[in-house]
């Protein structure tokens, strides 16, 4: 992973100890320029998040912005190994059912209050109620206690192998907030953003920008920075996030200097932008996959036969080509994890990319489909989502579906997908996660509501089994179940593309851009 001013940067995450890095060699490169202290980094994003309550909403914009404000007891390093963050240390009992976590002392929230175990206790209990991933974890939790001001004890009913990964993951995060904030908002959306991170929330001007400023009282770790873990330094005075819905406008803004970073831009522009010495092009892999997620709680998509018909109908090549453009930016791959990684699976692969509209029509007839509208909601703010929606809708119509494609701004999609009477399917994406139990649709509480007994049984086994070989066998079965029960349709694997000014120094690209330890060249 490069941290210099070269024009083109391609990053591959380290995945469970196995990786492929496709970037110019580090050898012989000039040292990175010195980082200036101060300045404002302006980031052009695809839109505006509904809120910054990082526990409740698994939206990329919430995670991207919120991770600068909030921290968790644990974090992932660049190899996706779990490391302590607000925790100082931890121990696990021999039976795997008791986690004793020692918190760091002297860490202060943005309101000046020192963090204690009372804050962690309140935060974890709220996370277990409002977070889709927290609910999965708390199915195995017997109790969370705080025996003293710097100790948290989590006792489990049964072993929960991915607990630390759940506590470290920053999407629907187990963020530590002041106890007073938790008591004030309870299970409702938090709208006072007080964390322990290197940047503090300053203000939000709706439809214009969100501004964070350096927290001068930040308590940084002393261990080396790595990924989302280790020492964090706020070199910048401020971070400003601007909703710029048109990808072309985001690119133009970086080219003119109005912004220093553009998130999620058109891959068609890569060949031109890669030649611009004033820019840094960022291609991130593994990035994410495109998804069509069905509403399994009510409506026509609650019929498994209808979902199987949709899967049979789709030809993925034109869908991902429309969504991701250049062939170098996508891959037709049924597995949720890349080849060569520990979680790679061929379970259910034969059902991927069937491109068989005749079979789809047969399955629709068998399912008793009577030409009811299939309401698919998507947004233009993420261009790939819109392209997936339009292309898939056309194919589904040819296979006999009566498709009603509804296009909204992203905030409206996020709102509607939580209301089962408002849609039958929604288009979204999902980034790489280090453990399959973190995949959103495995939670019965996540929009789409996959709550089958077979899934719940396999997920419980996946989470309670501690040996990797045994967990992999369970994952293979669960992977196949995704293709037979069809809670969602995976379209293909995408590489992400962002662009930044070449003056950006020490940047570590990721699915969710983060700007601690980052500054502008002197």
Short mmCIF file of C-alpha atoms in Angstrom, two decimals:
data_model
loop_
_atom_site.label_atom_id
_atom_site.label_comp_id
_atom_site.label_asym_id
_atom_site.label_seq_id
_atom_site.Cartn_x
_atom_site.Cartn_y
_atom_site.Cartn_z
CA UNK A 1 0.00 0.00 0.00
CA UNK A 2 1.60 3.17 -1.18
CA UNK A 3 1.70 6.48 0.55
CA UNK A 4 3.29 8.84 -1.90
CA UNK A 5 2.49 11.26 -4.72
CA UNK A 6 2.58 8.85 -7.63
CA UNK A 7 -0.32 9.28 -9.99
CA UNK A 8 -1.79 5.80 -9.87
CA UNK A 9 -2.31 3.67 -6.79
CA UNK A 10 -3.88 0.23 -6.76
CA UNK A 11 -4.54 -1.35 -3.39
CA UNK A 12 -5.44 -4.88 -2.37
CA UNK A 13 -6.46 -5.54 1.22
CA UNK A 14 -4.70 -8.25 3.14
CA UNK A 15 -7.37 -10.88 3.55
CA UNK A 16 -6.91 -13.45 6.28
CA UNK A 17 -3.22 -13.69 5.59
CA UNK A 18 -3.53 -14.09 1.80
CA UNK A 19 -3.33 -11.23 -0.67
CA UNK A 20 -2.49 -9.98 -4.11
CA UNK A 21 -0.98 -6.53 -4.41
CA UNK A 22 -1.05 -4.90 -7.82
CA UNK A 23 0.89 -1.65 -7.51
CA UNK A 24 4.18 -0.21 -8.62
CA UNK A 25 7.08 -1.50 -6.56
CA UNK A 26 8.03 0.47 -3.50
CA UNK A 27 11.73 0.06 -4.16
CA UNK A 28 13.50 3.14 -5.40
CA UNK A 29 10.61 5.52 -4.84
CA UNK A 30 11.31 8.94 -3.42
CA UNK A 31 10.37 9.57 0.18
CA UNK A 32 6.89 10.97 0.73
CA UNK A 33 6.77 14.76 1.10
CA UNK A 34 6.51 16.27 4.55
CA UNK A 35 3.01 16.72 5.96
CA UNK A 36 1.85 20.24 6.68
CA UNK A 37 0.19 20.81 10.04
CA UNK A 38 -3.21 22.36 9.46
CA UNK A 39 -5.44 23.06 6.52
CA UNK A 40 -8.89 21.83 5.54
CA UNK A 41 -9.53 18.71 3.49
CA UNK A 42 -12.69 18.98 1.41
CA UNK A 43 -14.23 15.65 0.42
CA UNK A 44 -16.88 15.33 -2.29
CA UNK A 45 -19.26 12.48 -1.43
CA UNK A 46 -22.16 10.93 -3.33
CA UNK A 47 -24.81 12.50 -1.13
CA UNK A 48 -25.80 13.29 2.41
CA UNK A 49 -26.28 10.71 5.18
CA UNK A 50 -29.56 10.72 7.12
CA UNK A 51 -27.62 10.96 10.39
CA UNK A 52 -24.27 10.00 11.92
CA UNK A 53 -25.50 7.42 14.41
CA UNK A 54 -22.88 4.83 13.51
CA UNK A 55 -24.58 2.09 15.52
CA UNK A 56 -27.89 2.08 13.72
CA UNK A 57 -27.37 2.60 10.01
CA UNK A 58 -25.13 0.41 7.78
CA UNK A 59 -24.75 3.16 5.16
CA UNK A 60 -21.27 3.83 3.79
CA UNK A 61 -21.53 7.60 4.25
CA UNK A 62 -22.41 7.19 7.93
CA UNK A 63 -19.42 4.91 8.44
CA UNK A 64 -17.02 7.00 6.38
CA UNK A 65 -17.72 10.22 8.26
CA UNK A 66 -18.54 8.74 11.65
CA UNK A 67 -15.29 6.75 11.99
CA UNK A 68 -13.42 10.03 12.49
CA UNK A 69 -15.67 10.94 15.44
CA UNK A 70 -16.26 7.61 17.15
CA UNK A 71 -14.01 4.74 18.20
CA UNK A 72 -14.56 1.22 19.49
CA UNK A 73 -12.80 -0.93 22.02
CA UNK A 74 -11.14 -2.77 19.13
CA UNK A 75 -10.14 -2.01 15.54
CA UNK A 76 -8.78 -3.84 12.50
CA UNK A 77 -5.22 -3.30 11.36
CA UNK A 78 -4.32 -3.34 7.65
CA UNK A 79 -4.16 -7.15 7.71
CA UNK A 80 -7.64 -7.25 9.25
CA UNK A 81 -6.29 -8.63 12.49
CA UNK A 82 -8.14 -7.33 15.55
CA UNK A 83 -6.18 -4.93 17.75
CA UNK A 84 -7.12 -3.02 20.92
CA UNK A 85 -8.19 0.59 20.36
CA UNK A 86 -10.04 2.01 23.38
CA UNK A 87 -9.20 -1.26 25.11
CA UNK A 88 -5.79 -1.54 26.74
CA UNK A 89 -5.82 -5.33 26.87
CA UNK A 90 -8.19 -8.28 27.08
CA UNK A 91 -8.32 -11.92 28.08
CA UNK A 92 -10.61 -14.81 27.17
CA UNK A 93 -11.51 -17.66 29.51
CA UNK A 94 -10.50 -21.21 28.48
CA UNK A 95 -14.11 -22.09 27.65
CA UNK A 96 -14.36 -19.06 25.33
CA UNK A 97 -17.37 -17.66 27.18
CA UNK A 98 -15.92 -14.80 29.24
CA UNK A 99 -14.12 -11.78 27.79
CA UNK A 100 -12.47 -9.46 30.30
CA UNK A 101 -11.54 -6.13 28.72
CA UNK A 102 -9.31 -3.54 30.38
CA UNK A 103 -10.01 -0.04 29.07
CA UNK A 104 -7.39 2.63 28.51
CA UNK A 105 -7.30 5.30 31.18
CA UNK A 106 -7.26 9.02 30.55
CA UNK A 107 -9.20 8.86 27.27
CA UNK A 108 -11.54 11.84 27.00
CA UNK A 109 -14.69 12.34 25.02
CA UNK A 110 -15.11 15.46 22.92
CA UNK A 111 -17.05 17.05 25.79
CA UNK A 112 -14.00 16.72 28.05
CA UNK A 113 -15.44 13.88 30.14
CA UNK A 114 -13.13 10.93 30.81
CA UNK A 115 -14.30 7.62 29.38
CA UNK A 116 -15.02 4.88 31.91
CA UNK A 117 -16.50 1.41 31.86
CA UNK A 118 -19.93 2.94 32.58
CA UNK A 119 -19.85 4.55 29.14
CA UNK A 120 -18.71 1.32 27.51
CA UNK A 121 -21.39 -0.67 29.31
CA UNK A 122 -24.17 1.69 28.21
CA UNK A 123 -22.84 1.79 24.65
CA UNK A 124 -22.56 -1.98 24.30
CA UNK A 125 -26.05 -2.55 25.63
CA UNK A 126 -27.48 -0.02 23.16
CA UNK A 127 -25.45 -1.58 20.33
CA UNK A 128 -27.00 -4.95 21.14
CA UNK A 129 -30.46 -3.44 20.73
CA UNK A 130 -30.16 -1.09 17.73
CA UNK A 131 -27.38 -2.51 15.52
CA UNK A 132 -28.17 -5.31 13.08
CA UNK A 133 -24.77 -6.82 13.84
CA UNK A 134 -25.06 -6.06 17.54
CA UNK A 135 -28.28 -8.05 17.66
CA UNK A 136 -26.49 -11.06 16.18
CA UNK A 137 -23.74 -10.81 18.78
CA UNK A 138 -26.14 -10.30 21.67
CA UNK A 139 -28.01 -13.49 20.81
CA UNK A 140 -25.01 -15.15 22.46
CA UNK A 141 -24.50 -12.63 25.29
CA UNK A 142 -25.56 -13.56 28.80
CA UNK A 143 -24.43 -10.33 30.47
CA UNK A 144 -22.21 -7.27 30.19
CA UNK A 145 -20.91 -5.84 33.45
CA UNK A 146 -18.48 -3.22 34.67
CA UNK A 147 -16.86 -4.46 37.90
CA UNK A 148 -14.72 -1.33 38.15
CA UNK A 149 -14.16 1.96 36.31
CA UNK A 150 -11.76 0.51 33.75
CA UNK A 151 -13.00 -3.06 33.26
CA UNK A 152 -15.77 -4.52 31.11
CA UNK A 153 -16.74 -8.19 31.31
CA UNK A 154 -18.78 -9.86 28.57
CA UNK A 155 -20.18 -13.26 29.50
CA UNK A 156 -21.57 -15.45 26.73
CA UNK A 157 -24.21 -18.17 26.82
CA UNK A 158 -22.24 -20.10 24.24
CA UNK A 159 -18.91 -19.33 22.52
CA UNK A 160 -19.24 -16.67 19.82
CA UNK A 161 -16.16 -17.01 17.62
CA UNK A 162 -16.38 -13.66 15.78
CA UNK A 163 -17.08 -11.49 18.86
CA UNK A 164 -13.90 -9.39 18.58
CA UNK A 165 -14.49 -8.91 14.86
CA UNK A 166 -18.00 -7.67 15.62
CA UNK A 167 -16.65 -5.27 18.24
CA UNK A 168 -13.99 -4.00 15.83
CA UNK A 169 -16.11 -3.55 12.70
CA UNK A 170 -16.95 0.10 12.12
CA UNK A 171 -20.13 -0.40 10.09
CA UNK A 172 -23.09 -0.51 12.52
CA UNK A 173 -20.29 -0.04 15.01
CA UNK A 174 -20.03 -0.83 18.71
CA UNK A 175 -18.95 2.79 19.16
CA UNK A 176 -18.30 4.03 22.67
CA UNK A 177 -20.39 7.11 23.48
CA UNK A 178 -20.94 8.93 26.79
CA UNK A 179 -23.42 7.21 29.07
CA UNK A 180 -25.41 10.45 29.27
CA UNK A 181 -25.92 10.44 25.50
CA UNK A 182 -27.08 6.82 25.57
CA UNK A 183 -29.53 7.60 28.37
CA UNK A 184 -30.82 10.68 26.55
CA UNK A 185 -31.53 9.00 23.21
CA UNK A 186 -32.04 5.38 24.20
CA UNK A 187 -33.04 3.30 21.19
CA UNK A 188 -33.85 6.41 19.13
CA UNK A 189 -31.41 7.84 16.59
CA UNK A 190 -28.56 9.73 18.26
CA UNK A 191 -28.22 13.29 16.95
CA UNK A 192 -25.54 14.55 19.36
CA UNK A 193 -22.25 13.24 18.07
CA UNK A 194 -19.76 12.98 20.92
CA UNK A 195 -17.01 10.40 20.61
CA UNK A 196 -13.32 9.90 21.40
CA UNK A 197 -11.92 10.11 17.86
CA UNK A 198 -9.23 12.43 16.46
CA UNK A 199 -11.85 14.72 14.91
CA UNK A 200 -14.92 16.15 16.59
CA UNK A 201 -18.26 17.08 15.07
CA UNK A 202 -18.57 20.84 14.61
CA UNK A 203 -21.63 21.51 12.48
CA UNK A 204 -23.92 20.24 9.75
CA UNK A 205 -25.37 22.58 7.17
CA UNK A 206 -28.01 20.44 5.41
CA UNK A 207 -27.55 20.00 1.67
CA UNK A 208 -24.20 21.83 1.90
CA UNK A 209 -21.61 20.16 4.11
CA UNK A 210 -20.67 18.40 7.35
CA UNK A 211 -17.65 19.85 9.16
CA UNK A 212 -15.37 18.05 11.62
CA UNK A 213 -12.46 19.74 13.39
CA UNK A 214 -9.33 18.45 15.10
CA UNK A 215 -9.93 17.33 18.67
CA UNK A 216 -7.04 18.84 20.59
CA UNK A 217 -7.72 16.61 23.60
CA UNK A 218 -7.43 13.40 21.61
CA UNK A 219 -5.73 10.49 23.41
CA UNK A 220 -3.74 8.69 20.73
CA UNK A 221 -2.38 5.20 21.11
CA UNK A 222 1.38 4.82 21.06
CA UNK A 223 1.60 1.66 18.92
CA UNK A 224 2.29 2.07 15.21
CA UNK A 225 -0.54 3.06 12.93
CA UNK A 226 -1.90 0.21 10.82
CA UNK A 227 -5.18 0.24 8.95
CA UNK A 228 -7.91 1.39 11.31
CA UNK A 229 -5.81 0.62 14.39
CA UNK A 230 -2.84 2.09 16.21
CA UNK A 231 -1.77 5.69 16.57
CA UNK A 232 -4.00 8.32 14.97
CA UNK A 233 -2.80 11.87 14.38
CA UNK A 234 -5.05 14.71 13.27
CA UNK A 235 -2.75 16.77 11.04
CA UNK A 236 -5.61 18.66 9.44
CA UNK A 237 -7.50 21.48 11.11
CA UNK A 238 -10.77 20.34 9.60
CA UNK A 239 -12.51 17.77 7.42
CA UNK A 240 -15.46 18.90 5.34
CA UNK A 241 -17.78 16.49 3.54
CA UNK A 242 -19.82 17.92 0.66
CA UNK A 243 -22.76 16.10 -0.98
CA UNK A 244 -22.07 16.19 -4.74
CA UNK A 245 -24.49 13.81 -6.39
CA UNK A 246 -23.04 13.91 -9.92
CA UNK A 247 -19.87 11.85 -10.34
CA UNK A 248 -18.61 14.19 -13.06
CA UNK A 249 -18.94 17.16 -10.72
CA UNK A 250 -16.96 15.33 -8.04
CA UNK A 251 -14.15 14.68 -10.52
CA UNK A 252 -14.20 18.24 -11.85
CA UNK A 253 -14.08 19.58 -8.31
CA UNK A 254 -10.84 17.72 -7.57
CA UNK A 255 -9.35 18.76 -10.90
CA UNK A 256 -10.05 22.44 -10.17
CA UNK A 257 -8.99 22.22 -6.52
CA UNK A 258 -12.44 22.88 -5.05
CA UNK A 259 -12.16 19.48 -3.38
CA UNK A 260 -9.12 17.44 -2.43
CA UNK A 261 -10.86 14.06 -2.50
CA UNK A 262 -13.70 12.62 -4.59
CA UNK A 263 -15.44 9.49 -3.36
CA UNK A 264 -16.88 6.89 -5.76
CA UNK A 265 -16.23 8.32 -9.21
CA UNK A 266 -16.86 7.02 -12.72
CA UNK A 267 -14.43 4.34 -13.79
CA UNK A 268 -14.76 5.47 -17.40
CA UNK A 269 -12.68 8.49 -16.37
CA UNK A 270 -9.77 6.39 -15.09
CA UNK A 271 -7.61 6.39 -18.26
CA UNK A 272 -7.73 10.18 -18.46
CA UNK A 273 -7.29 10.87 -14.75
CA UNK A 274 -4.39 8.42 -14.40
CA UNK A 275 -2.37 10.61 -16.77
CA UNK A 276 -2.83 13.74 -14.65
CA UNK A 277 0.28 14.25 -12.50
CA UNK A 278 -1.68 16.53 -10.18
CA UNK A 279 -4.00 13.72 -9.16
CA UNK A 280 -3.78 10.42 -7.30
CA UNK A 281 -6.06 7.72 -8.69
CA UNK A 282 -7.10 5.08 -6.18
CA UNK A 283 -8.31 1.65 -7.26
CA UNK A 284 -9.26 -0.49 -4.27
CA UNK A 285 -9.66 -4.27 -4.40
CA UNK A 286 -11.38 -6.27 -3.09
CA UNK A 287 -13.90 -3.47 -3.11
CA UNK A 288 -17.53 -4.48 -2.95
CA UNK A 289 -20.21 -6.50 -4.65
CA UNK A 290 -23.47 -5.30 -6.12
CA UNK A 291 -26.66 -6.67 -4.60
CA UNK A 292 -30.35 -6.86 -5.29
CA UNK A 293 -31.86 -7.61 -1.88
CA UNK A 294 -35.41 -8.95 -1.68
CA UNK A 295 -38.09 -8.11 0.87
CA UNK A 296 -38.82 -11.48 2.41
CA UNK A 297 -41.21 -10.18 5.06
CA UNK A 298 -44.18 -9.37 2.81
CA UNK A 299 -45.13 -8.86 -0.82
CA UNK A 300 -44.45 -10.97 -3.90
CA UNK A 301 -40.72 -11.35 -3.15
CA UNK A 302 -41.61 -13.17 0.06
CA UNK A 303 -42.35 -16.06 -2.31
CA UNK A 304 -39.09 -18.01 -2.61
CA UNK A 305 -40.07 -19.28 -6.05
CA UNK A 306 -40.32 -15.71 -7.35
CA UNK A 307 -36.83 -14.97 -6.02
CA UNK A 308 -35.44 -18.13 -7.61
CA UNK A 309 -37.00 -17.09 -10.92
CA UNK A 310 -35.28 -13.71 -10.74
CA UNK A 311 -31.93 -15.37 -10.10
CA UNK A 312 -32.45 -17.74 -13.03
CA UNK A 313 -33.29 -14.86 -15.38
CA UNK A 314 -30.27 -12.64 -14.92
CA UNK A 315 -27.26 -12.43 -17.23
CA UNK A 316 -24.62 -10.82 -15.02
CA UNK A 317 -22.13 -9.70 -17.68
CA UNK A 318 -24.22 -6.81 -19.08
CA UNK A 319 -25.35 -5.88 -15.58
CA UNK A 320 -21.85 -5.50 -14.15
CA UNK A 321 -20.54 -3.97 -17.36
CA UNK A 322 -23.20 -1.26 -17.13
CA UNK A 323 -22.50 -0.79 -13.44
CA UNK A 324 -18.70 -0.83 -13.40
CA UNK A 325 -17.63 0.06 -16.94
CA UNK A 326 -14.13 -1.03 -17.82
CA UNK A 327 -13.56 -4.82 -17.60
CA UNK A 328 -10.54 -4.29 -15.35
CA UNK A 329 -12.91 -2.98 -12.68
CA UNK A 330 -15.20 -5.98 -12.27
CA UNK A 331 -15.26 -9.75 -12.04
CA UNK A 332 -18.02 -12.29 -12.52
CA UNK A 333 -17.61 -14.36 -9.38
CA UNK A 334 -20.22 -16.30 -7.37
CA UNK A 335 -18.08 -16.52 -4.23
CA UNK A 336 -18.42 -13.83 -1.60
CA UNK A 337 -14.68 -14.16 -0.92
CA UNK A 338 -11.84 -14.16 -3.47
CA UNK A 339 -10.02 -17.28 -4.58
CA UNK A 340 -6.99 -17.99 -2.44
CA UNK A 341 -8.63 -16.78 0.77
CA UNK A 342 -9.75 -18.94 3.66
CA UNK A 343 -13.45 -18.22 3.09
CA UNK A 344 -13.59 -18.84 -0.69
CA UNK A 345 -16.59 -21.07 -1.45
CA UNK A 346 -18.18 -22.76 -4.44
CA UNK A 347 -21.38 -23.56 -2.56
CA UNK A 348 -24.35 -22.78 -4.82
CA UNK A 349 -22.11 -21.54 -7.62
CA UNK A 350 -24.14 -23.37 -10.28
CA UNK A 351 -27.06 -21.01 -9.63
CA UNK A 352 -25.01 -17.89 -10.35
CA UNK A 353 -25.31 -16.21 -13.77
CA UNK A 354 -27.81 -18.71 -15.18
CA UNK A 355 -29.06 -16.22 -17.82
CA UNK A 356 -32.04 -18.45 -18.51
CA UNK A 357 -35.26 -16.43 -19.00
CA UNK A 358 -37.13 -19.54 -20.18
CA UNK A 359 -36.41 -21.27 -16.87
CA UNK A 360 -37.38 -18.08 -15.05
CA UNK A 361 -40.81 -18.12 -16.72
CA UNK A 362 -41.31 -21.74 -15.68
CA UNK A 363 -40.36 -20.93 -12.09
CA UNK A 364 -42.71 -17.94 -12.06
CA UNK A 365 -45.59 -20.11 -13.24
CA UNK A 366 -44.77 -22.72 -10.61
CA UNK A 367 -44.67 -19.99 -7.94
CA UNK A 368 -48.16 -18.80 -8.91
CA UNK A 369 -46.99 -15.40 -10.09
CA UNK A 370 -49.89 -13.34 -11.50
CA UNK A 371 -48.11 -10.35 -13.03
CA UNK A 372 -48.01 -8.38 -9.79
CA UNK A 373 -45.60 -5.40 -9.89
CA UNK A 374 -42.12 -6.15 -8.59
CA UNK A 375 -41.15 -2.85 -6.95
CA UNK A 376 -37.39 -2.33 -7.10
CA UNK A 377 -36.00 0.81 -5.44
CA UNK A 378 -32.61 2.31 -6.25
CA UNK A 379 -30.75 5.62 -6.45
CA UNK A 380 -28.79 7.59 -9.02
CA UNK A 381 -26.46 8.98 -6.34
CA UNK A 382 -24.51 5.75 -6.56
CA UNK A 383 -24.23 5.34 -10.33
CA UNK A 384 -23.55 1.61 -10.14
CA UNK A 385 -26.75 1.02 -8.16
CA UNK A 386 -28.82 2.81 -10.78
CA UNK A 387 -27.13 0.90 -13.59
CA UNK A 388 -27.74 -2.42 -11.84
CA UNK A 389 -31.38 -1.48 -11.31
CA UNK A 390 -32.01 -0.41 -14.91
CA UNK A 391 -30.20 -3.34 -16.55
CA UNK A 392 -31.61 -6.00 -14.24
CA UNK A 393 -35.12 -4.57 -14.60
CA UNK A 394 -34.93 -4.88 -18.38
CA UNK A 395 -33.83 -8.51 -18.14
CA UNK A 396 -36.51 -9.35 -15.59
CA UNK A 397 -39.18 -7.86 -17.85
CA UNK A 398 -38.02 -10.10 -20.69
CA UNK A 399 -38.36 -13.07 -18.33
CA UNK A 400 -41.99 -12.25 -17.54
CA UNK A 401 -41.75 -9.97 -14.52
CA UNK A 402 -43.86 -6.83 -14.26
CA UNK A 403 -41.11 -4.54 -12.94
CA UNK A 404 -41.75 -1.18 -11.29
CA UNK A 405 -38.32 0.47 -10.98
CA UNK A 406 -38.49 3.39 -8.54
CA UNK A 407 -35.59 5.86 -8.31
CA UNK A 408 -35.04 8.02 -5.22
CA UNK A 409 -32.26 9.91 -3.50
CA UNK A 410 -30.13 7.66 -1.30
CA UNK A 411 -31.57 8.95 1.98
CA UNK A 412 -35.07 7.99 0.78
CA UNK A 413 -33.90 4.52 -0.24
CA UNK A 414 -32.40 4.04 3.22
CA UNK A 415 -35.70 5.08 4.78
CA UNK A 416 -37.96 3.03 2.52
CA UNK A 417 -35.94 -0.17 2.67
CA UNK A 418 -36.77 -0.35 6.39
CA UNK A 419 -40.52 -0.33 5.65
CA UNK A 420 -41.68 -3.71 4.32
CA UNK A 421 -44.83 -2.32 2.70
CA UNK A 422 -42.85 0.10 0.50
CA UNK A 423 -40.88 -2.20 -1.82
CA UNK A 424 -40.09 -5.71 -3.01
CA UNK A 425 -36.35 -5.35 -3.65
CA UNK A 426 -33.66 -2.71 -3.29
CA UNK A 427 -30.29 -2.26 -4.95
CA UNK A 428 -27.20 -1.72 -2.82
CA UNK A 429 -23.59 -2.78 -2.42
CA UNK A 430 -21.58 -4.53 0.28
CA UNK A 431 -17.90 -4.12 1.00
CA UNK A 432 -15.38 -6.71 2.07
CA UNK A 433 -15.76 -8.01 5.63
CA UNK A 434 -13.12 -10.17 7.35
CA UNK A 435 -15.62 -12.70 8.70
CA UNK A 436 -18.75 -13.92 6.85
CA UNK A 437 -20.86 -13.55 9.97
CA UNK A 438 -20.53 -9.78 9.41
CA UNK A 439 -22.36 -9.92 6.06
CA UNK A 440 -25.48 -7.83 6.56
CA UNK A 441 -28.18 -10.10 5.13
CA UNK A 442 -27.32 -12.80 7.66
CA UNK A 443 -28.97 -10.64 10.30
CA UNK A 444 -32.72 -11.24 10.48
CA UNK A 445 -33.07 -7.57 11.45
CA UNK A 446 -31.39 -6.18 8.33
CA UNK A 447 -33.79 -4.78 5.67
CA UNK A 448 -34.98 -7.68 3.56
CA UNK A 449 -35.40 -9.73 6.76
CA UNK A 450 -33.95 -13.14 5.95
CA UNK A 451 -35.29 -15.12 8.89
CA UNK A 452 -35.52 -18.71 7.71
CA UNK A 453 -34.97 -21.51 10.26
CA UNK A 454 -32.27 -23.05 8.04
CA UNK A 455 -30.31 -19.81 7.87
CA UNK A 456 -30.67 -19.12 11.58
CA UNK A 457 -29.46 -22.62 12.45
CA UNK A 458 -26.39 -22.40 10.20
CA UNK A 459 -25.56 -18.89 11.39
CA UNK A 460 -25.72 -20.05 15.01
CA UNK A 461 -23.32 -22.90 14.18
CA UNK A 462 -20.99 -20.56 12.29
CA UNK A 463 -20.81 -18.23 15.27
CA UNK A 464 -20.50 -20.85 18.01
CA UNK A 465 -17.90 -23.00 16.27
CA UNK A 466 -14.34 -21.96 17.09
CA UNK A 467 -12.25 -24.20 14.82
CA UNK A 468 -11.61 -22.64 11.42
CA UNK A 469 -12.00 -25.87 9.43
CA UNK A 470 -15.38 -26.57 11.00
CA UNK A 471 -16.51 -22.97 10.50
CA UNK A 472 -15.55 -23.20 6.82
CA UNK A 473 -17.75 -26.28 6.38
CA UNK A 474 -20.68 -24.41 7.89
CA UNK A 475 -19.98 -21.38 5.71
CA UNK A 476 -20.03 -23.57 2.58
CA UNK A 477 -23.54 -24.73 3.52
CA UNK A 478 -24.65 -21.19 4.29
CA UNK A 479 -23.12 -19.95 1.04
CA UNK A 480 -25.17 -22.52 -0.89
CA UNK A 481 -28.30 -21.56 1.04
CA UNK A 482 -27.88 -17.96 -0.14
CA UNK A 483 -28.17 -19.27 -3.71
CA UNK A 484 -31.09 -21.63 -3.07
CA UNK A 485 -33.27 -19.45 -0.83
CA UNK A 486 -32.16 -16.28 -2.68
CA UNK A 487 -32.45 -13.60 0.02
CA UNK A 488 -30.38 -11.47 -2.36
CA UNK A 489 -28.77 -11.67 -5.78
CA UNK A 490 -25.06 -11.01 -6.01
CA UNK A 491 -24.30 -9.40 -9.39
CA UNK A 492 -20.50 -9.29 -9.43
CA UNK A 493 -17.36 -8.07 -7.69
CA UNK A 494 -16.34 -4.44 -8.12
CA UNK A 495 -13.08 -2.61 -7.65
CA UNK A 496 -13.67 0.82 -6.12
CA UNK A 497 -12.37 4.02 -7.67
CA UNK A 498 -11.69 7.31 -5.89
CA UNK A 499 -9.52 10.24 -6.93
CA UNK A 500 -7.57 12.74 -4.84
CA UNK A 501 -5.13 15.57 -5.14
CA UNK A 502 -1.52 14.43 -5.42
CA UNK A 503 -0.82 16.73 -2.48
CA UNK A 504 -2.50 14.24 -0.16
CA UNK A 505 0.22 12.66 2.00
CA UNK A 506 0.28 9.38 3.93
CA UNK A 507 -3.13 8.25 2.74
CA UNK A 508 -4.12 4.60 3.30
CA UNK A 509 -6.93 3.76 0.86
CA UNK A 510 -9.86 1.71 2.08
CA UNK A 511 -13.49 0.98 1.32
CA UNK A 512 -14.35 3.75 3.80
CA UNK A 513 -11.86 6.60 3.25
CA UNK A 514 -10.30 7.80 6.48
CA UNK A 515 -8.16 10.87 7.00
CA UNK A 516 -6.36 10.52 10.31
CA UNK A 517 -2.57 10.40 9.87
CA UNK A 518 -3.21 12.22 6.59
CA UNK A 519 -2.33 15.75 5.60
CA UNK A 520 -1.46 17.97 2.69
CA UNK A 521 2.09 18.34 1.40
CA UNK A 522 4.05 21.34 2.65
#
